[in-house]
Amino acid sequence: MLTKTKIYLSSPHMGGSEQKFVNQAFDTNWIAPLGPNVNGFEDDIKKYLGNDKHVAALSSGTASIHLALQLLNVSKGDEVLCQSFTFSASANPIIYQGATPIFIDSEPDTWNISPELLEIAIKDRIEKFKKPKAIIAVHLYGMPYKANEINAIALKYDIPVIEDSAEALGSRYFDQTCGTLSDLAILSFNGNKIITTSGGGALITNSSELKDKAVFLSTQARDNAPHYEHSSIGFNYRMSNVLAGIGRGQMEVIDERVNARRKNFNYYKQNLSKFQNIEFLEEPSGFFSNRWITCIKTTSFDLRERIRQALQDDDIESRPLWKPMHMQPVFKDCMSFTDGTSEELFKNGLCLPSGSNLSRTDLDRILNIISNTPNL
Ligand SMILES: *Cc1c(COP(=O)(O)O)cnc(C)c1O
């Protein structure tokens, strides 16, 4: 009997050169969190984002956000505004620093941080003599947030923005690449992201001093001395030279990966838009999403669950959209500024399999199951 293979939400997709770079690391014995692949990978990202940027390759996206907060001197008692509709890794580093997250709901055009609610929150906190130390904005599922509006508010109140571009390498906002829309941005190369090093991340800055400081902190903050001398607390957050080799191979195929994910989105949309109960997130004019994950919004929780269950019964992975941070038990005591947008997305939305390695046969199998959901 022919058994169907499991279809994953987003699985790693190697390009071909990764092993060559990994072998070079072995051949030269650079099995360490530094070496030619780390430098080469940083250069590749720099070239991709624009040469005026400075890139520090780190052990994860989470570590990159943590160091970004550290570079902004966020510390105990400070407040940080954070998009509520995101993965918990956007917010957890705020807690690592002993600071307090305040969650901001999304707006419907991009599903990302609402400029209106952001400004309301800032005014409220300033009135209470608690001016926020930073804003964490996220390009969720690859869709850019409204950067002009967010940056204007940030500038008006003089609060730095950390751009969480973990899901958005290859996305663009007007003529700019995501990861370059702010003074401090982060990327992730976890196994499920658009390209992967199995695990890894990067911090992107405008200044070589900030990059050097990030590298210094990420390698245990050793002062310049023959012995181990420390005048600040360091972290072990640098990327491994072996894993950076995977990253160098992956950077050779980033454009192909973006095209493949966008093609998935278009194929889903082409075949499902005849159903009135299913909606897609369109790109506002000037926005270009890498379509890391194709998401649908249904008209009810019940329908969403029936689709999800039918896919699961055929060994196809799908997942509800991110549960907003202001609804998470771990953040239940945190303040939030919400209007119901992300709660509705969480209730009715579903992530569909979106890997760049999905075949037409895989997509047709998924579409067949969805299209046959009763009462669609
Ligand atoms: C994946 C992800 C992160 C964390 O990146 P890791 O490399 O997994 O630590 C942060 N923010 C968002 C939005 C993510 O999707």
XYZ file of C-alpha atoms and ligand atoms in Angstrom:
391
model
C 0.000 0.000 0.000
C 1.189 3.472 -0.792
C 1.498 5.423 2.441
C 1.253 9.186 2.311
C 4.136 11.149 3.722
C 3.640 13.734 6.418
C 3.533 17.339 5.227
C 5.148 19.832 7.597
C 4.318 23.486 8.160
C 7.796 24.724 7.238
C 10.753 22.372 6.986
C 14.437 23.029 6.254
C 15.389 23.216 2.572
C 19.082 22.900 1.793
C 20.459 24.455 -1.381
C 23.478 22.247 -2.078
C 26.573 24.216 -1.025
C 25.981 23.986 2.712
C 28.020 20.828 3.182
C 30.961 22.251 1.251
C 31.217 25.131 3.754
C 30.682 22.790 6.722
C 33.444 20.522 5.394
C 35.762 23.509 5.096
C 35.181 24.164 8.790
C 36.157 20.559 9.569
C 39.143 20.531 7.178
C 40.582 23.672 8.764
C 39.539 22.722 12.335
C 37.520 25.921 12.809
C 35.063 24.099 15.102
C 34.400 27.130 17.275
C 32.098 30.114 17.700
C 34.318 32.144 15.369
C 36.109 31.577 12.075
C 35.942 32.161 8.311
C 32.349 30.937 7.888
C 31.096 33.318 10.588
C 32.811 36.239 8.824
C 31.671 34.988 5.407
C 28.063 34.564 6.535
C 28.039 38.054 8.031
C 29.368 39.435 4.722
C 26.689 37.567 2.759
C 23.924 39.038 4.938
C 25.502 42.480 4.719
C 25.579 42.320 0.928
C 21.975 41.175 0.877
C 20.718 43.908 3.201
C 22.887 46.731 1.885
C 26.528 47.398 2.588
C 25.964 50.263 5.025
C 24.724 47.734 7.624
C 26.769 45.913 10.273
C 25.916 42.292 11.059
C 26.754 40.152 14.098
C 25.978 36.431 13.632
C 24.650 35.023 16.908
C 23.359 31.774 18.366
C 19.642 32.563 17.939
C 17.086 35.225 17.169
C 16.142 35.238 20.845
C 19.764 35.925 21.847
C 19.822 38.742 19.272
C 16.772 40.423 20.829
C 18.314 39.965 24.267
C 21.543 41.685 23.156
C 19.570 44.463 21.411
C 17.849 45.227 24.739
C 21.211 45.101 26.461
C 22.694 47.556 23.931
C 19.798 49.922 24.660
C 20.529 49.639 28.396
C 17.094 48.218 29.151
C 17.241 47.093 32.744
C 15.285 46.277 35.878
C 12.075 48.241 36.236
C 12.092 49.634 32.680
C 9.041 49.258 30.475
C 9.232 47.951 26.902
C 6.361 48.138 24.405
C 5.981 44.933 22.392
C 3.685 43.743 19.620
C 1.259 41.322 21.284
C 0.564 39.239 18.178
C 3.883 37.411 17.873
C 5.911 34.401 18.993
C 6.885 34.488 22.680
C 10.584 34.881 21.791
C 9.888 38.525 20.863
C 8.882 39.245 24.466
C 10.823 36.806 26.671
C 14.125 38.759 26.556
C 12.320 41.750 28.132
C 11.819 39.539 31.186
C 15.454 38.316 31.055
C 16.464 41.957 31.568
C 14.170 42.338 34.580
C 12.073 44.804 32.579
C 8.291 44.859 32.098
C 6.577 44.196 28.763
C 3.494 46.170 27.756
C 1.623 44.585 24.880
C 0.195 46.444 21.886
C -2.470 44.977 19.614
C -2.282 44.723 15.816
C -4.056 46.598 13.036
C -5.983 44.715 10.312
C -3.970 45.781 7.203
C -0.734 43.947 8.105
C -1.704 42.120 11.338
C 1.234 43.942 12.956
C 1.611 46.557 15.700
C -1.067 49.252 15.512
C 0.377 52.787 15.249
C -2.756 54.217 16.942
C -2.593 51.900 19.950
C 1.169 52.362 20.147
C 0.810 56.124 20.476
C -2.024 55.799 23.014
C 0.198 53.512 25.096
C 3.198 55.845 24.901
C 1.112 58.859 25.970
C -0.369 56.886 28.866
C 3.027 55.753 30.122
C 4.592 59.202 29.788
C 1.678 60.690 31.734
C 2.472 58.204 34.509
C 6.172 59.125 34.412
C 7.126 55.740 32.923
C 8.475 56.603 29.514
C 9.056 53.287 27.649
C 12.675 52.346 26.969
C 12.082 50.567 23.629
C 9.496 49.352 21.124
C 9.620 45.815 19.698
C 7.802 45.661 16.346
C 7.478 42.431 14.359
C 7.096 41.642 10.631
C 4.829 38.700 11.390
C 4.665 35.838 8.891
C 6.892 37.964 6.634
C 4.465 40.888 6.220
C 6.229 44.197 6.968
C 4.758 46.346 9.720
C 3.802 49.951 8.939
C 7.345 51.190 9.396
C 6.817 54.818 8.334
C 4.063 55.286 10.916
C 5.885 53.376 13.663
C 9.199 55.151 13.027
C 7.477 58.562 13.033
C 5.972 57.847 16.468
C 9.295 56.485 17.726
C 11.038 59.637 16.532
C 8.374 61.951 17.988
C 8.775 60.462 21.478
C 12.453 59.541 21.052
C 12.056 55.811 21.792
C 14.234 53.295 19.878
C 12.630 50.508 17.827
C 13.911 46.928 17.787
C 12.850 45.455 14.458
C 12.018 41.766 14.879
C 12.620 40.534 11.347
C 12.952 36.867 12.387
C 10.239 35.832 9.933
C 10.907 38.422 7.246
C 14.297 37.940 5.589
C 13.615 38.717 1.921
C 10.583 40.926 2.607
C 10.627 44.557 1.498
C 8.975 47.781 2.558
C 8.868 50.202 -0.371
C 12.510 50.245 -1.524
C 13.977 48.942 1.748
C 14.722 45.389 2.860
C 13.218 44.168 6.136
C 15.992 44.079 8.701
C 17.079 47.613 7.702
C 14.030 49.630 8.797
C 15.404 50.457 12.221
C 18.693 51.172 14.010
C 18.586 47.722 15.604
C 17.087 44.701 13.865
C 17.256 40.953 14.361
C 17.023 37.882 12.127
C 16.475 34.218 12.985
C 17.856 31.132 11.256
C 15.936 28.557 13.246
C 14.975 25.331 11.483
C 11.523 26.544 10.481
C 12.514 29.967 9.102
C 12.884 30.921 5.430
C 16.564 29.982 5.546
C 18.178 28.096 8.399
C 21.475 27.286 10.074
C 19.548 24.717 12.206
C 19.676 27.334 14.943
C 21.032 30.847 14.750
C 20.316 34.536 14.534
C 21.819 37.895 13.706
C 21.812 41.424 15.040
C 21.815 44.180 12.407
C 22.929 47.709 13.286
C 23.850 50.985 11.600
C 27.080 51.417 13.508
C 30.277 49.419 13.614
C 30.674 50.373 17.303
C 27.347 48.727 18.188
C 28.266 45.641 16.192
C 31.615 45.413 17.980
C 29.881 45.823 21.319
C 27.393 43.060 20.413
C 30.247 40.719 19.455
C 32.113 41.632 22.666
C 29.052 40.875 24.828
C 28.252 37.697 22.881
C 31.730 36.261 23.534
C 31.762 36.614 27.335
C 32.813 40.280 27.475
C 36.570 39.743 27.725
C 38.536 42.916 28.213
C 41.827 43.414 26.393
C 44.349 41.558 28.606
C 46.496 38.403 28.407
C 44.474 36.825 31.218
C 40.672 36.734 31.451
C 39.641 40.199 32.626
C 35.980 41.247 32.863
C 34.449 44.601 33.621
C 30.978 43.734 32.371
C 28.677 40.694 32.342
C 28.968 38.736 29.119
C 26.947 36.131 27.256
C 27.833 33.044 25.225
C 25.771 34.036 22.184
C 28.149 33.910 19.188
C 27.307 31.719 16.181
C 29.256 28.506 15.620
C 31.554 28.445 12.581
C 30.104 25.043 11.608
C 26.539 26.388 11.550
C 27.596 29.586 9.778
C 28.748 27.263 6.973
C 25.138 26.114 6.548
C 24.132 29.777 6.483
C 26.583 30.596 3.678
C 25.080 27.850 1.542
C 21.565 29.042 2.360
C 22.330 32.648 1.411
C 23.095 31.420 -2.125
C 19.441 30.424 -2.533
C 17.543 33.028 -0.486
C 15.880 34.594 -3.551
C 14.705 31.180 -4.775
C 13.281 30.468 -1.330
C 11.330 33.720 -1.309
C 9.973 33.030 -4.812
C 8.909 29.512 -3.850
C 7.060 30.703 -0.729
C 5.318 33.455 -2.661
C 4.320 30.894 -5.280
C 2.768 28.722 -2.549
C 0.745 31.702 -1.368
C -0.468 32.516 -4.866
C -1.440 28.911 -5.569
C -3.424 28.663 -2.326
C -5.137 31.947 -3.053
C -5.903 31.067 -6.654
C -7.564 27.838 -5.569
C -9.296 28.929 -2.359
C -10.525 32.437 -3.031
C -13.720 31.017 -4.527
C -14.713 30.126 -0.956
C -16.299 33.126 0.716
C -15.428 31.807 4.181
C -11.689 32.011 3.582
C -9.693 35.229 3.442
C -6.032 35.995 2.730
C -3.872 38.858 3.973
C -3.150 41.087 0.974
C -0.006 43.174 0.588
C -0.760 46.878 0.992
C 0.709 48.889 -1.881
C 4.509 49.168 -1.476
C 4.688 46.124 0.840
C 6.404 42.928 -0.328
C 6.075 39.871 1.919
C 8.363 36.835 1.695
C 5.167 34.872 2.513
C 7.127 32.832 5.041
C 3.860 31.244 6.097
C 0.608 31.373 4.139
C -2.167 32.172 6.622
C -5.895 32.043 6.079
C -8.582 33.732 8.089
C -11.874 31.841 8.281
C -15.267 33.153 9.377
C -15.535 31.072 12.548
C -13.558 29.129 15.111
C -15.650 26.052 14.284
C -14.730 26.177 10.576
C -11.057 26.794 11.400
C -11.027 23.755 13.639
C -12.757 21.538 11.074
C -10.152 22.450 8.455
C -7.297 21.916 10.905
C -8.705 18.540 12.004
C -9.272 17.354 8.421
C -5.665 18.238 7.555
C -4.371 16.516 10.665
C -6.329 13.351 9.808
C -4.399 13.261 6.520
C -1.056 13.776 8.335
C -0.777 17.407 7.221
C 0.531 19.902 9.766
C -1.284 23.214 10.125
C -1.445 25.531 13.140
C -3.618 28.261 14.606
C -2.077 31.728 14.273
C 0.128 32.935 17.146
C -1.726 33.260 20.439
C -1.300 36.922 21.429
C 1.060 37.557 24.321
C -1.591 39.460 26.304
C -3.629 36.207 26.369
C -0.715 34.014 27.504
C -0.847 32.726 31.098
C 2.799 33.677 31.630
C 2.063 37.351 30.806
C -1.377 37.556 32.439
C -0.319 40.310 34.837
C 1.163 42.536 32.120
C -0.509 45.703 30.922
C -1.841 45.724 27.360
C -3.492 48.081 24.878
C -5.861 46.016 22.741
C -8.900 46.326 20.502
C -9.728 42.687 19.714
C -7.826 42.461 16.390
C -5.285 39.828 17.370
C -7.812 37.897 19.500
C -9.988 37.449 16.435
C -7.020 36.405 14.291
C -6.046 33.832 16.901
C -9.611 32.507 17.039
C -10.250 32.161 13.299
C -6.842 32.010 11.618
C -4.794 29.058 10.407
C -1.206 28.653 9.149
C -0.985 26.346 6.131
C 2.046 24.274 5.093
C 4.372 26.765 3.422
C 7.806 25.210 2.943
C 9.793 26.166 -0.153
C 10.250 22.423 -0.741
C 6.536 21.615 -1.128
C 5.705 19.988 -4.465
C 2.691 20.747 -6.617
C 1.401 17.290 -5.584
C 1.718 18.257 -1.894
C -0.151 21.522 -2.466
C -2.899 19.773 -4.442
C -3.278 17.216 -1.650
C -3.673 20.025 0.913
C -6.078 21.985 -1.305
C -8.173 18.887 -1.901
C -8.628 18.337 1.839
C -9.488 21.983 2.512
C -11.879 22.228 -0.438
C -13.776 19.171 0.773
C -14.362 20.494 4.280
C -18.138 20.229 4.857
C -20.041 23.548 4.831
C -17.102 25.553 3.552
C 11.650 32.576 15.496
C 11.307 33.887 16.058
C 12.102 34.496 17.044
C 13.223 33.798 17.738
O 14.220 33.314 16.939
P 15.058 32.017 17.424
O 16.167 31.974 16.437
O 14.124 30.850 17.307
O 15.509 32.246 18.807
C 11.779 35.773 17.446
N 10.726 36.419 16.944
C 9.928 35.861 16.015
C 8.776 36.656 15.493
C 10.163 34.570 15.564
O 9.345 34.013 14.688
